[in-house]
Amino acid sequence: MHIQHNISLKPFNSFGIAVKANRFVILNNLDLLPEVFHENKTETLVLGGGSNILFTKDYNGLVIKNEISGIELLREDAENIYIKAGAGVVWHQFVLYCIQNNYAGVENLALIPGCVGASPIQNIGAYGVEIQQVLHEVEAYHKFDRAFVRLNNRDCAFGYRDSVFKRKYKNQLCITSVTYQLKKKPAFNISYGAIEKELEQMNVPELSIAAVAQAVINIRSSKLPDPAKIGNAGSFFKNPEVDHEQFEKLKTSFPNIVGFDLPGNKTKLAAGWLIEQCGWKGFRRGDAGCHKNQALVLVNFGNAGGDEILQLSNEIITSVQQKFEVQLEREVNII
Ligand code: FAD
Ligand code: EPU
């Protein structure tokens, strides 16, 4: 095990925040796990692609960069195919592998940054699909029990950008692999208006997994800032849910408010719209800002500190609360 000291985390987080880790180790072998967690007495943080994290200060413990690799076909039946991927596999590479092999289920999740190991943590979702629809099993190492555990789909207690890994098991598990249950015959989900429109423009002769993925890639590339060019972690906040009664009340004061009906008397509000109405879209203070085309995405123009971005997010939360009486919740993990 090669522990490095005083390592800059700037290349390891998509916000590009220049903090340091007191200690840093690459985890690329399951045999290293006991040593990593038990011979080390400091605090630990497991890191994938660093695309859903905001560092606000130097990390005083051990950062474990999960690079456990490998994609393996476990078994198949008439309809399904079970693929196990190492936690360190880059998510989009996994999606490309599925497309190449014609395994259906993750095409709508193309181009989401980060690694396989983080996919269950916030139940990644985009364009009408969430990971919970294809997740079969998670394997993880329990830091304190010193043992491997397996969680099935139900054990993960998935919700919108939520799971057991953000609650009961927060900071207790190191996910080592995820097994996905994919379909041999695709059931296309193009209910998101933007996908249908994009497919029309692409003029594809026949709907395919690859075509849906390409449509999603085109939409995402046009809407979301590329972290390689401008630091960000995607949506900084979750889209808040309110009950129908509160939505109707909001509509009388704000007739253009954007909301989507959910089952069970709930409406999901577009947080981007709420933030834009408070005047934040395109806002910049120093190098911290709110993206000019997508108000839900906070950005680092270069050398912002994580504390500056956190401060901006607090001000946004307060102004949305004051104007709409709606509480925004952060999606990004603050460290
Ligand atoms: P990290 O940021 O490294 O980690 C996130 C959290 O998970 C941390 O708390 C970390 O400690 C923990 N963690 C990571 N790996 C492990 C592991 N193996 N074991 C235990 N804990 C672990 N998300 C969506 O859901 N939908 C989107 O459409 C989407 N679009 C995005 C677009 C952009 C441009 C960006 C920058 C981000 C976007 N995201 C989106 C957010 C992000 O890509 C996802 O949350 C992704 O799953 C994070 O993966 P990661 O490997 O980078 O996780
Ligand atoms: N909107 C505005 N102003 C803005 C931004 C958005 O008014 O500045 C309104 C628009 O009316 C738009 C609506 O918000 O119709 C929704 O916007 P968009 O379709 O861009 O989706 P989003 O709510 O911003 C969510 C996810 C994304 C995911 C996309 C596509 C959350 C928190 N975000 O974004 O996930 O990729 O839908 O499914 O649920 C992420 O989690 O990091 C992420 C990028």
Short mmCIF file of C-alpha atoms and ligand atoms in Angstrom, two decimals:
data_model
loop_
_atom_site.label_atom_id
_atom_site.label_comp_id
_atom_site.label_asym_id
_atom_site.label_seq_id
_atom_site.Cartn_x
_atom_site.Cartn_y
_atom_site.Cartn_z
CA MET A 1 0.00 0.00 0.00
CA HIS A 2 1.53 3.25 -1.14
CA ILE A 3 0.33 6.17 0.96
CA GLN A 4 1.19 9.60 -0.38
CA HIS A 5 1.30 12.73 1.77
CA ASN A 6 0.10 16.29 1.22
CA ILE A 7 -1.50 15.59 -2.13
CA SER A 8 -3.44 18.26 -4.06
CA LEU A 9 -7.04 17.17 -4.66
CA LYS A 10 -7.58 19.71 -7.46
CA PRO A 11 -7.32 17.05 -10.22
CA PHE A 12 -9.61 14.74 -8.25
CA ASN A 13 -12.74 16.92 -7.94
CA SER A 14 -14.80 18.27 -10.84
CA PHE A 15 -15.23 21.65 -9.10
CA GLY A 16 -11.43 21.96 -9.35
CA ILE A 17 -11.11 23.11 -5.75
CA ALA A 18 -7.45 23.37 -4.73
CA VAL A 19 -7.40 21.66 -1.34
CA LYS A 20 -4.92 19.10 -0.07
CA ALA A 21 -5.32 15.66 1.43
CA ASN A 22 -3.11 14.92 4.38
CA ARG A 23 -2.81 11.33 3.12
CA PHE A 24 -3.90 9.75 -0.17
CA VAL A 25 -3.99 6.19 -1.46
CA ILE A 26 -5.09 4.49 -4.67
CA LEU A 27 -7.28 1.46 -3.94
CA ASN A 28 -7.02 -0.94 -6.88
CA ASN A 29 -7.04 -4.28 -5.12
CA LEU A 30 -9.59 -5.76 -2.70
CA ASP A 31 -6.80 -7.30 -0.62
CA LEU A 32 -5.72 -3.79 0.43
CA LEU A 33 -9.02 -3.04 2.17
CA PRO A 34 -8.30 -4.28 5.71
CA GLU A 35 -4.93 -2.55 5.68
CA VAL A 36 -6.38 0.71 4.35
CA PHE A 37 -9.07 0.91 6.99
CA HIS A 38 -7.52 -0.69 10.05
CA GLU A 39 -3.89 0.23 10.10
CA ASN A 40 -4.87 3.77 9.58
CA LYS A 41 -6.32 5.55 12.58
CA THR A 42 -7.40 8.77 10.89
CA GLU A 43 -10.67 9.69 9.23
CA THR A 44 -11.20 8.26 5.73
CA LEU A 45 -13.00 9.47 2.62
CA VAL A 46 -13.71 7.19 -0.35
CA LEU A 47 -13.52 9.10 -3.60
CA GLY A 48 -14.70 8.09 -7.07
CA GLY A 49 -14.58 10.70 -9.84
CA GLY A 50 -15.10 13.58 -7.40
CA SER A 51 -18.03 14.89 -9.46
CA ASN A 52 -20.55 15.23 -6.65
CA ILE A 53 -18.37 16.68 -3.95
CA LEU A 54 -17.42 20.16 -2.70
CA PHE A 55 -14.25 20.40 -0.62
CA THR A 56 -14.41 23.42 1.68
CA LYS A 57 -11.08 22.84 3.42
CA ASP A 58 -8.00 20.62 3.37
CA TYR A 59 -8.84 17.01 4.21
CA ASN A 60 -7.08 16.01 7.38
CA GLY A 61 -7.46 12.24 6.99
CA LEU A 62 -6.87 9.58 4.34
CA VAL A 63 -8.48 9.96 0.91
CA ILE A 64 -9.03 6.58 -0.73
CA LYS A 65 -9.30 6.93 -4.49
CA ASN A 66 -11.33 3.92 -5.57
CA GLU A 67 -9.87 2.46 -8.77
CA ILE A 68 -11.17 -1.11 -8.50
CA SER A 69 -11.57 -2.08 -12.14
CA GLY A 70 -13.17 -4.83 -14.22
CA ILE A 71 -16.43 -5.60 -15.96
CA GLU A 72 -17.70 -9.17 -15.80
CA LEU A 73 -20.73 -10.97 -17.21
CA LEU A 74 -22.04 -13.00 -14.25
CA ARG A 75 -24.99 -14.83 -15.77
CA GLU A 76 -27.92 -14.49 -18.10
CA ASP A 77 -31.42 -15.84 -18.65
CA ALA A 78 -33.91 -15.45 -21.47
CA GLU A 79 -34.53 -11.76 -20.74
CA ASN A 80 -31.78 -10.49 -18.47
CA ILE A 81 -28.07 -10.17 -18.33
CA TYR A 82 -26.23 -9.58 -15.04
CA ILE A 83 -23.08 -7.50 -15.31
CA LYS A 84 -20.77 -6.81 -12.39
CA ALA A 85 -18.55 -3.73 -12.59
CA GLY A 86 -15.74 -2.64 -10.30
CA ALA A 87 -16.46 0.51 -8.29
CA GLY A 88 -13.64 2.38 -10.01
CA VAL A 89 -14.92 1.82 -13.56
CA VAL A 90 -15.80 5.17 -15.13
CA TRP A 91 -19.58 5.28 -15.39
CA HIS A 92 -19.74 6.42 -19.01
CA GLN A 93 -17.26 3.67 -20.03
CA PHE A 94 -19.67 1.18 -18.48
CA VAL A 95 -22.56 2.71 -20.45
CA LEU A 96 -20.49 2.44 -23.66
CA TYR A 97 -19.74 -1.22 -22.88
CA CYS A 98 -23.50 -1.87 -22.55
CA ILE A 99 -24.25 -0.07 -25.80
CA GLN A 100 -21.56 -2.03 -27.67
CA ASN A 101 -22.99 -5.30 -26.40
CA ASN A 102 -26.61 -4.27 -26.88
CA TYR A 103 -27.51 -4.53 -23.19
CA ALA A 104 -30.41 -2.18 -22.47
CA GLY A 105 -31.23 -0.14 -19.40
CA VAL A 106 -28.56 2.51 -18.89
CA GLU A 107 -28.65 4.34 -22.24
CA ASN A 108 -30.57 7.30 -20.75
CA LEU A 109 -27.79 7.67 -18.16
CA ALA A 110 -25.05 8.23 -20.73
CA LEU A 111 -22.38 10.85 -19.98
CA ILE A 112 -23.11 11.20 -16.26
CA PRO A 113 -19.66 11.88 -14.79
CA GLY A 114 -18.14 9.77 -12.03
CA CYS A 115 -17.64 6.09 -11.29
CA VAL A 116 -19.73 2.93 -10.96
CA GLY A 117 -19.21 2.84 -7.17
CA ALA A 118 -21.02 6.13 -6.67
CA SER A 119 -23.96 5.26 -8.93
CA PRO A 120 -26.11 3.82 -6.10
CA ILE A 121 -25.09 6.47 -3.56
CA GLN A 122 -27.43 9.18 -4.80
CA ASN A 123 -29.37 6.82 -7.11
CA ILE A 124 -28.11 8.66 -10.20
CA GLY A 125 -30.84 9.68 -12.57
CA ALA A 126 -31.44 11.49 -15.82
CA TYR A 127 -33.98 11.67 -18.62
CA GLY A 128 -36.62 9.53 -16.93
CA VAL A 129 -34.38 6.71 -15.63
CA GLU A 130 -32.77 6.11 -12.23
CA ILE A 131 -30.15 3.52 -11.30
CA GLN A 132 -32.63 1.80 -8.99
CA GLN A 133 -34.41 0.49 -12.12
CA VAL A 134 -31.38 -1.62 -13.12
CA LEU A 135 -29.48 -2.20 -9.90
CA HIS A 136 -29.27 -5.83 -8.79
CA GLU A 137 -26.66 -5.90 -6.03
CA VAL A 138 -24.01 -3.80 -4.32
CA GLU A 139 -20.89 -5.30 -2.74
CA ALA A 140 -19.10 -3.22 -0.15
CA TYR A 141 -16.57 -3.42 2.63
CA HIS A 142 -17.88 -2.35 6.05
CA LYS A 143 -15.17 -0.21 7.63
CA PHE A 144 -16.16 -0.90 11.22
CA ASP A 145 -17.47 -4.49 11.00
CA ARG A 146 -14.36 -5.39 9.00
CA ALA A 147 -16.35 -7.54 6.61
CA PHE A 148 -17.78 -7.56 3.12
CA VAL A 149 -21.53 -7.00 2.82
CA ARG A 150 -24.00 -7.44 -0.03
CA LEU A 151 -27.07 -5.26 -0.48
CA ASN A 152 -29.89 -6.06 -2.86
CA ASN A 153 -32.05 -3.43 -4.54
CA ARG A 154 -34.53 -3.24 -1.67
CA ASP A 155 -31.75 -2.95 0.95
CA CYS A 156 -30.55 0.19 -0.83
CA ALA A 157 -33.78 2.08 0.13
CA PHE A 158 -33.62 4.21 -2.99
CA GLY A 159 -35.40 7.54 -3.31
CA TYR A 160 -34.96 10.61 -5.50
CA ARG A 161 -31.19 11.32 -5.27
CA ASP A 162 -31.24 9.29 -2.06
CA SER A 163 -30.32 5.87 -0.67
CA VAL A 164 -29.29 4.00 2.45
CA PHE A 165 -25.67 4.96 1.63
CA LYS A 166 -26.47 8.62 2.37
CA ARG A 167 -28.28 7.72 5.58
CA LYS A 168 -27.79 4.61 7.75
CA TYR A 169 -24.49 3.63 6.08
CA LYS A 170 -23.10 7.15 5.59
CA ASN A 171 -19.28 6.97 5.74
CA GLN A 172 -19.39 3.32 6.83
CA LEU A 173 -19.06 1.44 3.55
CA CYS A 174 -16.57 1.32 0.76
CA ILE A 175 -18.49 0.10 -2.28
CA THR A 176 -16.32 -2.32 -4.24
CA SER A 177 -18.62 -3.43 -7.08
CA VAL A 178 -22.12 -3.03 -8.43
CA THR A 179 -24.08 -5.66 -10.36
CA TYR A 180 -26.66 -4.38 -12.83
CA GLN A 181 -29.58 -6.32 -14.29
CA LEU A 182 -29.80 -5.28 -17.93
CA LYS A 183 -32.28 -6.31 -20.60
CA LYS A 184 -31.60 -8.21 -23.78
CA LYS A 185 -34.62 -6.59 -25.41
CA PRO A 186 -34.76 -2.82 -24.93
CA ALA A 187 -37.81 -1.09 -23.48
CA PHE A 188 -37.06 2.42 -24.69
CA ASN A 189 -37.89 5.28 -22.39
CA ILE A 190 -38.13 8.38 -24.53
CA SER A 191 -40.94 9.99 -22.58
CA TYR A 192 -38.73 12.99 -21.82
CA GLY A 193 -39.82 15.48 -24.50
CA ALA A 194 -36.28 16.62 -25.19
CA ILE A 195 -35.17 13.08 -26.18
CA GLU A 196 -37.97 12.63 -28.68
CA LYS A 197 -37.23 16.01 -30.23
CA GLU A 198 -33.51 15.27 -30.43
CA LEU A 199 -34.14 11.85 -32.04
CA GLU A 200 -36.29 13.55 -34.68
CA GLN A 201 -33.51 16.01 -35.42
CA MET A 202 -30.97 13.19 -35.61
CA ASN A 203 -33.20 11.57 -38.19
CA VAL A 204 -32.41 8.02 -37.06
CA PRO A 205 -33.96 5.35 -39.30
CA GLU A 206 -34.65 3.01 -36.37
CA LEU A 207 -34.76 3.47 -32.60
CA SER A 208 -31.79 1.75 -30.92
CA ILE A 209 -29.93 1.80 -27.60
CA ALA A 210 -27.08 3.65 -29.30
CA ALA A 211 -29.43 6.25 -30.80
CA VAL A 212 -31.10 6.99 -27.45
CA ALA A 213 -27.69 7.31 -25.77
CA GLN A 214 -26.51 9.65 -28.54
CA ALA A 215 -29.63 11.80 -28.15
CA VAL A 216 -28.96 12.06 -24.41
CA ILE A 217 -25.29 12.88 -25.05
CA ASN A 218 -26.28 15.64 -27.49
CA ILE A 219 -28.78 17.20 -25.06
CA ARG A 220 -26.42 17.01 -22.09
CA SER A 221 -23.50 18.48 -24.04
CA SER A 222 -25.63 21.44 -25.09
CA LYS A 223 -27.07 22.10 -21.63
CA LEU A 224 -24.49 21.31 -18.97
CA PRO A 225 -21.07 22.94 -18.58
CA ASP A 226 -18.13 20.59 -19.14
CA PRO A 227 -16.15 20.30 -15.87
CA ALA A 228 -12.94 20.07 -17.92
CA LYS A 229 -13.59 23.68 -18.99
CA ILE A 230 -15.45 25.12 -16.02
CA GLY A 231 -15.53 23.56 -12.57
CA ASN A 232 -18.91 22.26 -11.44
CA ALA A 233 -20.67 19.25 -9.93
CA GLY A 234 -23.86 19.20 -12.01
CA SER A 235 -27.06 20.19 -10.20
CA PHE A 236 -26.00 21.70 -6.91
CA PHE A 237 -29.47 21.34 -5.37
CA LYS A 238 -32.24 18.75 -5.63
CA ASN A 239 -35.53 19.70 -7.25
CA PRO A 240 -37.80 20.28 -4.22
CA GLU A 241 -41.06 18.43 -3.77
CA VAL A 242 -44.17 20.21 -2.44
CA ASP A 243 -47.76 19.01 -2.03
CA HIS A 244 -50.41 19.96 -4.60
CA GLU A 245 -51.99 22.47 -2.25
CA GLN A 246 -48.76 24.41 -1.85
CA PHE A 247 -48.16 24.20 -5.61
CA GLU A 248 -51.62 25.69 -6.37
CA LYS A 249 -50.92 28.48 -3.86
CA LEU A 250 -47.55 29.20 -5.47
CA LYS A 251 -49.20 29.21 -8.91
CA THR A 252 -51.58 32.01 -7.92
CA SER A 253 -48.61 34.24 -7.04
CA PHE A 254 -46.24 32.91 -9.74
CA PRO A 255 -48.33 31.70 -12.70
CA ASN A 256 -45.25 30.62 -14.71
CA ILE A 257 -43.79 28.41 -11.97
CA VAL A 258 -42.45 25.11 -13.39
CA GLY A 259 -43.65 21.92 -11.67
CA PHE A 260 -44.10 18.25 -12.60
CA ASP A 261 -46.76 16.06 -10.99
CA LEU A 262 -45.55 13.07 -9.00
CA PRO A 263 -47.59 10.15 -7.67
CA GLY A 264 -49.13 10.75 -4.23
CA ASN A 265 -50.26 14.40 -4.14
CA LYS A 266 -46.77 15.75 -4.77
CA THR A 267 -45.31 18.18 -7.30
CA LYS A 268 -41.62 18.44 -8.14
CA LEU A 269 -40.56 22.05 -8.65
CA ALA A 270 -37.77 23.03 -11.06
CA ALA A 271 -35.15 24.43 -8.68
CA GLY A 272 -33.41 26.04 -11.66
CA TRP A 273 -36.52 28.14 -12.29
CA LEU A 274 -36.82 29.18 -8.63
CA ILE A 275 -33.13 30.20 -8.53
CA GLU A 276 -33.36 32.08 -11.82
CA GLN A 277 -36.41 34.03 -10.55
CA CYS A 278 -34.34 35.15 -7.56
CA GLY A 279 -31.89 36.75 -9.99
CA TRP A 280 -28.94 34.40 -9.51
CA LYS A 281 -28.56 33.04 -13.04
CA GLY A 282 -25.24 34.28 -14.43
CA PHE A 283 -24.23 35.75 -11.04
CA ARG A 284 -20.49 35.86 -10.32
CA ARG A 285 -18.56 36.90 -7.22
CA GLY A 286 -14.83 36.38 -7.50
CA ASP A 287 -14.51 32.98 -9.16
CA ALA A 288 -17.71 31.51 -7.66
CA GLY A 289 -20.88 31.73 -9.66
CA CYS A 290 -24.19 30.44 -10.93
CA HIS A 291 -24.05 29.20 -14.52
CA LYS A 292 -25.42 31.56 -17.16
CA ASN A 293 -27.50 28.89 -18.96
CA GLN A 294 -28.45 26.57 -16.07
CA ALA A 295 -29.13 28.23 -12.72
CA LEU A 296 -29.09 24.90 -10.85
CA VAL A 297 -25.38 24.49 -11.58
CA LEU A 298 -22.92 26.42 -9.40
CA VAL A 299 -19.52 26.93 -10.96
CA ASN A 300 -15.88 27.64 -10.20
CA PHE A 301 -14.50 30.01 -12.84
CA GLY A 302 -10.93 29.20 -11.78
CA ASN A 303 -9.69 29.70 -8.28
CA ALA A 304 -12.79 29.83 -6.09
CA GLY A 305 -12.52 28.26 -2.66
CA GLY A 306 -15.08 25.64 -1.72
CA ASP A 307 -16.14 27.92 1.15
CA GLU A 308 -17.03 30.67 -1.36
CA ILE A 309 -19.22 28.27 -3.33
CA LEU A 310 -20.80 27.01 -0.12
CA GLN A 311 -21.48 30.62 0.96
CA LEU A 312 -23.13 31.34 -2.40
CA SER A 313 -25.30 28.23 -2.02
CA ASN A 314 -26.40 29.43 1.42
CA GLU A 315 -27.44 32.79 -0.01
CA ILE A 316 -29.38 31.06 -2.79
CA ILE A 317 -31.17 28.83 -0.26
CA THR A 318 -32.14 31.91 1.82
CA SER A 319 -33.44 33.92 -1.14
CA VAL A 320 -35.51 31.00 -2.50
CA GLN A 321 -36.94 30.47 0.98
CA GLN A 322 -37.81 34.16 1.29
CA LYS A 323 -39.43 34.50 -2.14
CA PHE A 324 -41.22 31.14 -2.43
CA GLU A 325 -41.21 29.66 1.09
CA VAL A 326 -39.57 26.57 -0.42
CA GLN A 327 -36.55 24.95 1.20
CA LEU A 328 -33.80 23.88 -1.21
CA GLU A 329 -31.67 20.91 -0.26
CA ARG A 330 -28.12 20.42 -1.55
CA GLU A 331 -27.44 17.44 -3.79
CA VAL A 332 -23.65 17.86 -3.66
CA ASN A 333 -21.73 16.34 -0.72
CA ILE A 334 -20.00 19.00 1.35
CA ILE A 335 -16.69 17.98 2.92
P1 FAD B 1 -17.72 11.26 -5.93
O1 FAD B 1 -18.01 12.70 -6.17
O2 FAD B 1 -16.31 10.84 -5.93
O3 FAD B 1 -18.38 10.85 -4.54
C1 FAD B 1 -19.71 11.20 -4.23
C2 FAD B 1 -20.04 10.65 -2.84
O4 FAD B 1 -20.02 9.24 -2.86
C3 FAD B 1 -19.01 11.04 -1.77
O5 FAD B 1 -19.69 11.19 -0.56
C4 FAD B 1 -18.05 9.86 -1.72
O6 FAD B 1 -17.43 9.71 -0.46
C5 FAD B 1 -19.00 8.71 -2.00
N1 FAD B 1 -18.38 7.59 -2.73
C6 FAD B 1 -17.90 7.60 -3.99
N2 FAD B 1 -17.48 6.37 -4.35
C7 FAD B 1 -17.70 5.56 -3.29
C8 FAD B 1 -17.49 4.19 -3.03
N3 FAD B 1 -16.93 3.37 -3.94
N4 FAD B 1 -17.84 3.69 -1.83
C9 FAD B 1 -18.39 4.49 -0.88
N5 FAD B 1 -18.62 5.79 -1.07
C10 FAD B 1 -18.28 6.33 -2.26
N6 FAD B 1 -25.88 13.07 -11.15
C11 FAD B 1 -27.06 12.53 -11.50
O7 FAD B 1 -27.66 11.77 -10.72
N7 FAD B 1 -27.64 12.80 -12.70
C12 FAD B 1 -27.07 13.62 -13.60
O8 FAD B 1 -27.61 13.83 -14.68
C13 FAD B 1 -25.81 14.21 -13.27
N8 FAD B 1 -25.20 15.06 -14.13
C14 FAD B 1 -24.01 15.62 -13.80
C15 FAD B 1 -23.40 16.48 -14.72
C16 FAD B 1 -22.18 17.07 -14.44
C17 FAD B 1 -21.53 17.99 -15.44
C18 FAD B 1 -21.53 16.78 -13.20
C19 FAD B 1 -20.19 17.37 -12.89
C20 FAD B 1 -22.15 15.94 -12.28
C21 FAD B 1 -23.40 15.35 -12.56
N9 FAD B 1 -24.05 14.49 -11.67
C22 FAD B 1 -25.24 13.91 -12.01
C23 FAD B 1 -23.46 14.22 -10.34
C24 FAD B 1 -22.41 13.07 -10.35
O9 FAD B 1 -21.96 12.81 -11.64
C25 FAD B 1 -22.99 11.79 -9.75
O10 FAD B 1 -23.45 12.00 -8.44
C26 FAD B 1 -21.95 10.64 -9.73
O11 FAD B 1 -22.56 9.43 -9.38
C27 FAD B 1 -20.80 10.93 -8.77
O12 FAD B 1 -19.82 9.95 -8.97
P2 FAD B 1 -18.35 10.13 -8.47
O13 FAD B 1 -17.64 8.84 -8.69
O14 FAD B 1 -17.74 11.34 -9.09
O15 FAD B 1 -18.59 10.38 -6.92
N1 EPU B 2 -35.07 25.93 -15.59
C1 EPU B 2 -35.15 27.31 -15.55
N2 EPU B 2 -33.97 28.01 -15.45
C2 EPU B 2 -32.77 27.42 -15.39
C3 EPU B 2 -32.70 26.01 -15.41
C4 EPU B 2 -33.88 25.28 -15.52
O1 EPU B 2 -36.22 27.90 -15.62
O2 EPU B 2 -31.78 28.13 -15.30
C5 EPU B 2 -36.33 25.15 -15.69
C6 EPU B 2 -36.76 24.93 -17.12
O3 EPU B 2 -38.11 25.29 -17.21
C7 EPU B 2 -36.66 23.43 -17.33
C8 EPU B 2 -36.74 22.88 -15.92
O4 EPU B 2 -36.15 23.89 -15.10
O5 EPU B 2 -37.73 22.97 -18.09
C9 EPU B 2 -35.92 21.59 -15.75
O6 EPU B 2 -34.61 21.81 -16.23
P1 EPU B 2 -33.73 20.62 -16.86
O7 EPU B 2 -34.56 19.82 -17.80
O8 EPU B 2 -32.46 21.21 -17.35
O9 EPU B 2 -33.48 19.67 -15.62
P2 EPU B 2 -32.97 20.00 -14.16
O10 EPU B 2 -34.12 19.95 -13.22
O11 EPU B 2 -32.14 21.22 -14.16
C10 EPU B 2 -32.56 17.46 -13.66
C11 EPU B 2 -31.54 16.72 -12.85
C12 EPU B 2 -30.29 16.53 -13.70
C13 EPU B 2 -30.65 15.66 -14.91
C14 EPU B 2 -31.74 16.40 -15.72
C15 EPU B 2 -32.27 15.55 -16.85
C16 EPU B 2 -31.88 17.15 -10.50
C17 EPU B 2 -31.43 17.92 -9.30
N3 EPU B 2 -31.23 17.43 -11.64
O12 EPU B 2 -32.01 18.74 -13.94
O13 EPU B 2 -29.31 15.83 -12.91
O14 EPU B 2 -29.54 15.46 -15.72
O15 EPU B 2 -32.85 16.72 -14.85
O16 EPU B 2 -33.01 14.48 -16.32
O17 EPU B 2 -32.77 16.33 -10.39
C18 EPU B 2 -27.54 16.18 -11.37
O18 EPU B 2 -28.22 15.55 -10.56
O19 EPU B 2 -26.39 16.62 -11.11
C19 EPU B 2 -28.10 16.45 -12.70
C20 EPU B 2 -27.47 17.18 -13.62
#
